Amino acid sequence: MNRTVSSAPTALTDFPPREIRQVSYDELCRGVEALCNLIESSQDGWKPDAIVAVVRGGLVPATHVCHFFNRPIYFIYNDVLLDKLEGHKRILIVDEINDTGRAFQRIRDGIFSKPPNDTFDVRYAVLYTRHTTQFKADYFLDYEPFFLNTPAWQQFPWERE
């Protein structure tokens, strides 16, 4: 069940306070399945060799994605790739939300712009995206509730209220 409430900011960067929209686990699962189907049916036939989760928010969606594609999962935390991607070429970076686009930009311009990581075929997938983001992911759902036209904060099932 989705409910919308008004509350204080939940992140230091979220000022002033804004409306909070609760995301249900069922909605999240439906979105991840639709996102995986979108990736699987891409016209260029691209399929990931490995899934990289953006820690923390991308852990749950990326875990679902790695099970769907039966691929190994790796992690990025504070712009550090925590596991090695040796033996993989096509890398799918997964996050739960693309708010401003800064997280994906930092990953692209940081980790994946320097040797040896600059040789990977990297693509980006996100479950929820804002229409105002500065970074367009390769794979996203362009319909509501996943394409966000309001500034409401999306609170996921694993986050504290």
PDB file of C-alpha atoms in Angstrom:
ATOM      1  CA  MET A   1       0.000   0.000   0.000  1.00  0.00           C
ATOM      2  CA  ASN A   2       1.378   3.413  -0.921  1.00  0.00           C
ATOM      3  CA  ARG A   3       0.674   6.310   1.337  1.00  0.00           C
ATOM      4  CA  THR A   4       1.827   9.890   1.211  1.00  0.00           C
ATOM      5  CA  VAL A   5       2.659  11.831   4.351  1.00  0.00           C
ATOM      6  CA  SER A   6       4.385  15.077   5.147  1.00  0.00           C
ATOM      7  CA  SER A   7       7.462  14.882   7.316  1.00  0.00           C
ATOM      8  CA  ALA A   8      10.899  16.225   8.099  1.00  0.00           C
ATOM      9  CA  PRO A   9      13.779  15.573   5.701  1.00  0.00           C
ATOM     10  CA  THR A  10      15.349  12.129   5.882  1.00  0.00           C
ATOM     11  CA  ALA A  11      18.718  13.091   4.398  1.00  0.00           C
ATOM     12  CA  LEU A  12      21.070  15.966   5.081  1.00  0.00           C
ATOM     13  CA  THR A  13      20.720  17.121   1.490  1.00  0.00           C
ATOM     14  CA  ASP A  14      16.910  17.141   1.557  1.00  0.00           C
ATOM     15  CA  PHE A  15      16.081  20.681   2.654  1.00  0.00           C
ATOM     16  CA  PRO A  16      13.492  22.071   2.973  1.00  0.00           C
ATOM     17  CA  PRO A  17      11.258  19.214   4.146  1.00  0.00           C
ATOM     18  CA  ARG A  18       9.085  17.735   1.426  1.00  0.00           C
ATOM     19  CA  GLU A  19       6.294  15.258   1.041  1.00  0.00           C
ATOM     20  CA  ILE A  20       7.220  11.619   1.607  1.00  0.00           C
ATOM     21  CA  ARG A  21       5.799   8.811  -0.520  1.00  0.00           C
ATOM     22  CA  GLN A  22       6.050   5.290   0.891  1.00  0.00           C
ATOM     23  CA  VAL A  23       7.156   2.720  -1.692  1.00  0.00           C
ATOM     24  CA  SER A  24       5.763  -0.760  -1.088  1.00  0.00           C
ATOM     25  CA  TYR A  25       7.885  -3.863  -1.511  1.00  0.00           C
ATOM     26  CA  ASP A  26       5.312  -5.168  -4.007  1.00  0.00           C
ATOM     27  CA  GLU A  27       5.679  -2.028  -6.144  1.00  0.00           C
ATOM     28  CA  LEU A  28       9.453  -2.341  -5.945  1.00  0.00           C
ATOM     29  CA  CYS A  29       9.350  -5.981  -7.118  1.00  0.00           C
ATOM     30  CA  ARG A  30       6.999  -5.174 -10.009  1.00  0.00           C
ATOM     31  CA  GLY A  31       9.302  -2.336 -11.038  1.00  0.00           C
ATOM     32  CA  VAL A  32      12.450  -4.457 -10.899  1.00  0.00           C
ATOM     33  CA  GLU A  33      10.811  -7.155 -13.011  1.00  0.00           C
ATOM     34  CA  ALA A  34       9.701  -4.568 -15.593  1.00  0.00           C
ATOM     35  CA  LEU A  35      13.193  -3.040 -15.595  1.00  0.00           C
ATOM     36  CA  CYS A  36      14.800  -6.467 -16.144  1.00  0.00           C
ATOM     37  CA  ASN A  37      12.400  -7.205 -18.989  1.00  0.00           C
ATOM     38  CA  LEU A  38      13.294  -3.836 -20.544  1.00  0.00           C
ATOM     39  CA  ILE A  39      17.018  -4.661 -20.361  1.00  0.00           C
ATOM     40  CA  GLU A  40      16.481  -8.193 -21.665  1.00  0.00           C
ATOM     41  CA  SER A  41      14.506  -6.955 -24.662  1.00  0.00           C
ATOM     42  CA  SER A  42      16.907  -4.143 -25.631  1.00  0.00           C
ATOM     43  CA  GLN A  43      17.221  -4.003 -29.393  1.00  0.00           C
ATOM     44  CA  ASP A  44      21.011  -4.194 -29.411  1.00  0.00           C
ATOM     45  CA  GLY A  45      20.925  -7.525 -27.539  1.00  0.00           C
ATOM     46  CA  TRP A  46      23.107  -6.200 -24.695  1.00  0.00           C
ATOM     47  CA  LYS A  47      23.100  -8.388 -21.581  1.00  0.00           C
ATOM     48  CA  PRO A  48      25.169  -7.761 -18.446  1.00  0.00           C
ATOM     49  CA  ASP A  49      28.090  -9.981 -17.453  1.00  0.00           C
ATOM     50  CA  ALA A  50      28.032  -8.535 -13.942  1.00  0.00           C
ATOM     51  CA  ILE A  51      25.745  -6.382 -11.810  1.00  0.00           C
ATOM     52  CA  VAL A  52      27.152  -3.547  -9.687  1.00  0.00           C
ATOM     53  CA  ALA A  53      24.990  -2.237  -6.838  1.00  0.00           C
ATOM     54  CA  VAL A  54      25.342   1.346  -5.688  1.00  0.00           C
ATOM     55  CA  VAL A  55      25.512   0.953  -1.894  1.00  0.00           C
ATOM     56  CA  ARG A  56      23.197   1.462   0.017  1.00  0.00           C
ATOM     57  CA  GLY A  57      19.993   2.120  -1.895  1.00  0.00           C
ATOM     58  CA  GLY A  58      20.849  -0.007  -4.914  1.00  0.00           C
ATOM     59  CA  LEU A  59      21.506  -3.191  -2.926  1.00  0.00           C
ATOM     60  CA  VAL A  60      17.954  -4.545  -2.916  1.00  0.00           C
ATOM     61  CA  PRO A  61      17.084  -3.783  -6.561  1.00  0.00           C
ATOM     62  CA  ALA A  62      20.510  -4.987  -7.756  1.00  0.00           C
ATOM     63  CA  THR A  63      20.084  -8.258  -5.862  1.00  0.00           C
ATOM     64  CA  HIS A  64      16.810  -8.866  -7.696  1.00  0.00           C
ATOM     65  CA  VAL A  65      18.485  -7.968 -11.014  1.00  0.00           C
ATOM     66  CA  CYS A  66      21.416 -10.351 -10.415  1.00  0.00           C
ATOM     67  CA  HIS A  67      18.962 -13.194  -9.729  1.00  0.00           C
ATOM     68  CA  PHE A  68      16.952 -12.380 -12.867  1.00  0.00           C
ATOM     69  CA  PHE A  69      20.045 -12.471 -15.110  1.00  0.00           C
ATOM     70  CA  ASN A  70      21.882 -15.114 -13.033  1.00  0.00           C
ATOM     71  CA  ARG A  71      24.987 -12.924 -12.889  1.00  0.00           C
ATOM     72  CA  PRO A  72      27.437 -12.098 -10.084  1.00  0.00           C
ATOM     73  CA  ILE A  73      26.902  -8.966  -8.029  1.00  0.00           C
ATOM     74  CA  TYR A  74      29.546  -6.431  -6.975  1.00  0.00           C
ATOM     75  CA  PHE A  75      29.337  -3.225  -4.965  1.00  0.00           C
ATOM     76  CA  ILE A  76      30.307   0.449  -5.192  1.00  0.00           C
ATOM     77  CA  TYR A  77      30.534   2.449  -1.963  1.00  0.00           C
ATOM     78  CA  ASN A  78      31.810   6.028  -1.726  1.00  0.00           C
ATOM     79  CA  ASP A  79      33.169   5.814  -5.284  1.00  0.00           C
ATOM     80  CA  VAL A  80      35.219   2.713  -4.423  1.00  0.00           C
ATOM     81  CA  LEU A  81      34.541  -0.541  -6.241  1.00  0.00           C
ATOM     82  CA  LEU A  82      34.575  -3.050  -3.402  1.00  0.00           C
ATOM     83  CA  ASP A  83      35.057  -6.143  -5.534  1.00  0.00           C
ATOM     84  CA  LYS A  84      37.097  -6.706  -8.656  1.00  0.00           C
ATOM     85  CA  LEU A  85      35.369  -6.963 -12.021  1.00  0.00           C
ATOM     86  CA  GLU A  86      38.050  -9.109 -13.636  1.00  0.00           C
ATOM     87  CA  GLY A  87      36.715 -11.376 -16.360  1.00  0.00           C
ATOM     88  CA  HIS A  88      33.646  -9.237 -17.021  1.00  0.00           C
ATOM     89  CA  LYS A  89      33.132  -6.811 -19.889  1.00  0.00           C
ATOM     90  CA  ARG A  90      29.490  -5.663 -19.834  1.00  0.00           C
ATOM     91  CA  ILE A  91      28.739  -4.024 -16.495  1.00  0.00           C
ATOM     92  CA  LEU A  92      25.277  -2.942 -15.339  1.00  0.00           C
ATOM     93  CA  ILE A  93      25.258  -0.320 -12.562  1.00  0.00           C
ATOM     94  CA  VAL A  94      21.983  -0.470 -10.574  1.00  0.00           C
ATOM     95  CA  ASP A  95      20.537   2.068  -8.138  1.00  0.00           C
ATOM     96  CA  GLU A  96      17.104   2.489  -6.638  1.00  0.00           C
ATOM     97  CA  ILE A  97      16.599   6.148  -7.581  1.00  0.00           C
ATOM     98  CA  ASN A  98      18.148   8.672  -9.948  1.00  0.00           C
ATOM     99  CA  ASP A  99      17.291  11.910  -8.195  1.00  0.00           C
ATOM    100  CA  THR A 100      19.791  14.523  -9.383  1.00  0.00           C
ATOM    101  CA  GLY A 101      22.039  12.217 -11.405  1.00  0.00           C
ATOM    102  CA  ARG A 102      25.125  13.038  -9.337  1.00  0.00           C
ATOM    103  CA  ALA A 103      25.697   9.467  -8.110  1.00  0.00           C
ATOM    104  CA  PHE A 104      25.790   8.029 -11.634  1.00  0.00           C
ATOM    105  CA  GLN A 105      27.913  10.962 -12.867  1.00  0.00           C
ATOM    106  CA  ARG A 106      30.461  10.382 -10.074  1.00  0.00           C
ATOM    107  CA  ILE A 107      30.637   6.683 -10.920  1.00  0.00           C
ATOM    108  CA  ARG A 108      31.000   7.324 -14.666  1.00  0.00           C
ATOM    109  CA  ASP A 109      33.513  10.164 -14.310  1.00  0.00           C
ATOM    110  CA  GLY A 110      35.417   8.549 -11.451  1.00  0.00           C
ATOM    111  CA  ILE A 111      35.701   4.787 -11.351  1.00  0.00           C
ATOM    112  CA  PHE A 112      34.858   4.017 -14.972  1.00  0.00           C
ATOM    113  CA  SER A 113      36.930   6.767 -16.593  1.00  0.00           C
ATOM    114  CA  LYS A 114      40.316   5.453 -15.403  1.00  0.00           C
ATOM    115  CA  PRO A 115      42.316   2.376 -16.432  1.00  0.00           C
ATOM    116  CA  PRO A 116      41.677  -0.507 -16.191  1.00  0.00           C
ATOM    117  CA  ASN A 117      37.959   0.253 -15.741  1.00  0.00           C
ATOM    118  CA  ASP A 118      37.748   2.492 -18.826  1.00  0.00           C
ATOM    119  CA  THR A 119      37.583  -0.592 -21.064  1.00  0.00           C
ATOM    120  CA  PHE A 120      34.255  -1.844 -19.677  1.00  0.00           C
ATOM    121  CA  ASP A 121      30.976  -1.533 -21.554  1.00  0.00           C
ATOM    122  CA  VAL A 122      29.072   0.147 -18.706  1.00  0.00           C
ATOM    123  CA  ARG A 123      25.340   0.797 -18.651  1.00  0.00           C
ATOM    124  CA  TYR A 124      23.126   2.268 -15.961  1.00  0.00           C
ATOM    125  CA  ALA A 125      19.735   1.049 -14.720  1.00  0.00           C
ATOM    126  CA  VAL A 126      17.507   2.720 -12.176  1.00  0.00           C
ATOM    127  CA  LEU A 127      14.132   1.826 -10.743  1.00  0.00           C
ATOM    128  CA  TYR A 128      12.852   5.356 -10.029  1.00  0.00           C
ATOM    129  CA  THR A 129      13.981   8.439 -11.927  1.00  0.00           C
ATOM    130  CA  ARG A 130      13.083  12.113 -11.717  1.00  0.00           C
ATOM    131  CA  HIS A 131      12.184  13.977 -14.871  1.00  0.00           C
ATOM    132  CA  THR A 132      14.649  16.693 -13.770  1.00  0.00           C
ATOM    133  CA  THR A 133      17.716  14.444 -13.414  1.00  0.00           C
ATOM    134  CA  GLN A 134      20.927  15.610 -15.065  1.00  0.00           C
ATOM    135  CA  PHE A 135      21.979  12.035 -15.951  1.00  0.00           C
ATOM    136  CA  LYS A 136      19.761   9.832 -18.073  1.00  0.00           C
ATOM    137  CA  ALA A 137      20.211   6.163 -17.229  1.00  0.00           C
ATOM    138  CA  ASP A 138      20.344   3.666 -20.083  1.00  0.00           C
ATOM    139  CA  TYR A 139      17.466   1.723 -18.585  1.00  0.00           C
ATOM    140  CA  PHE A 140      14.597   3.256 -16.615  1.00  0.00           C
ATOM    141  CA  LEU A 141      10.825   2.965 -16.489  1.00  0.00           C
ATOM    142  CA  ASP A 142       9.211   5.972 -18.142  1.00  0.00           C
ATOM    143  CA  TYR A 143       5.800   5.669 -16.516  1.00  0.00           C
ATOM    144  CA  GLU A 144       4.306   6.354 -13.082  1.00  0.00           C
ATOM    145  CA  PRO A 145       4.944   5.539 -10.328  1.00  0.00           C
ATOM    146  CA  PHE A 146       8.556   4.993 -11.436  1.00  0.00           C
ATOM    147  CA  PHE A 147       8.982   8.181 -13.485  1.00  0.00           C
ATOM    148  CA  LEU A 148       8.744  10.963 -10.918  1.00  0.00           C
ATOM    149  CA  ASN A 149       7.145  14.274 -11.801  1.00  0.00           C
ATOM    150  CA  THR A 150       6.848  15.512  -8.218  1.00  0.00           C
ATOM    151  CA  PRO A 151       9.513  16.409  -5.644  1.00  0.00           C
ATOM    152  CA  ALA A 152       8.137  13.882  -3.118  1.00  0.00           C
ATOM    153  CA  TRP A 153      10.810  11.914  -1.277  1.00  0.00           C
ATOM    154  CA  GLN A 154      10.523   8.188  -2.100  1.00  0.00           C
ATOM    155  CA  GLN A 155      10.858   6.185   1.110  1.00  0.00           C
ATOM    156  CA  PHE A 156      11.759   2.566   0.434  1.00  0.00           C
ATOM    157  CA  PRO A 157      10.768  -0.438   2.570  1.00  0.00           C
ATOM    158  CA  TRP A 158      14.298  -0.842   3.969  1.00  0.00           C
ATOM    159  CA  GLU A 159      14.552   2.784   5.159  1.00  0.00           C
ATOM    160  CA  ARG A 160      13.613   3.963   8.629  1.00  0.00           C
ATOM    161  CA  GLU A 161      10.612   6.202   8.985  1.00  0.00           C
TER     162      GLU A 161
END
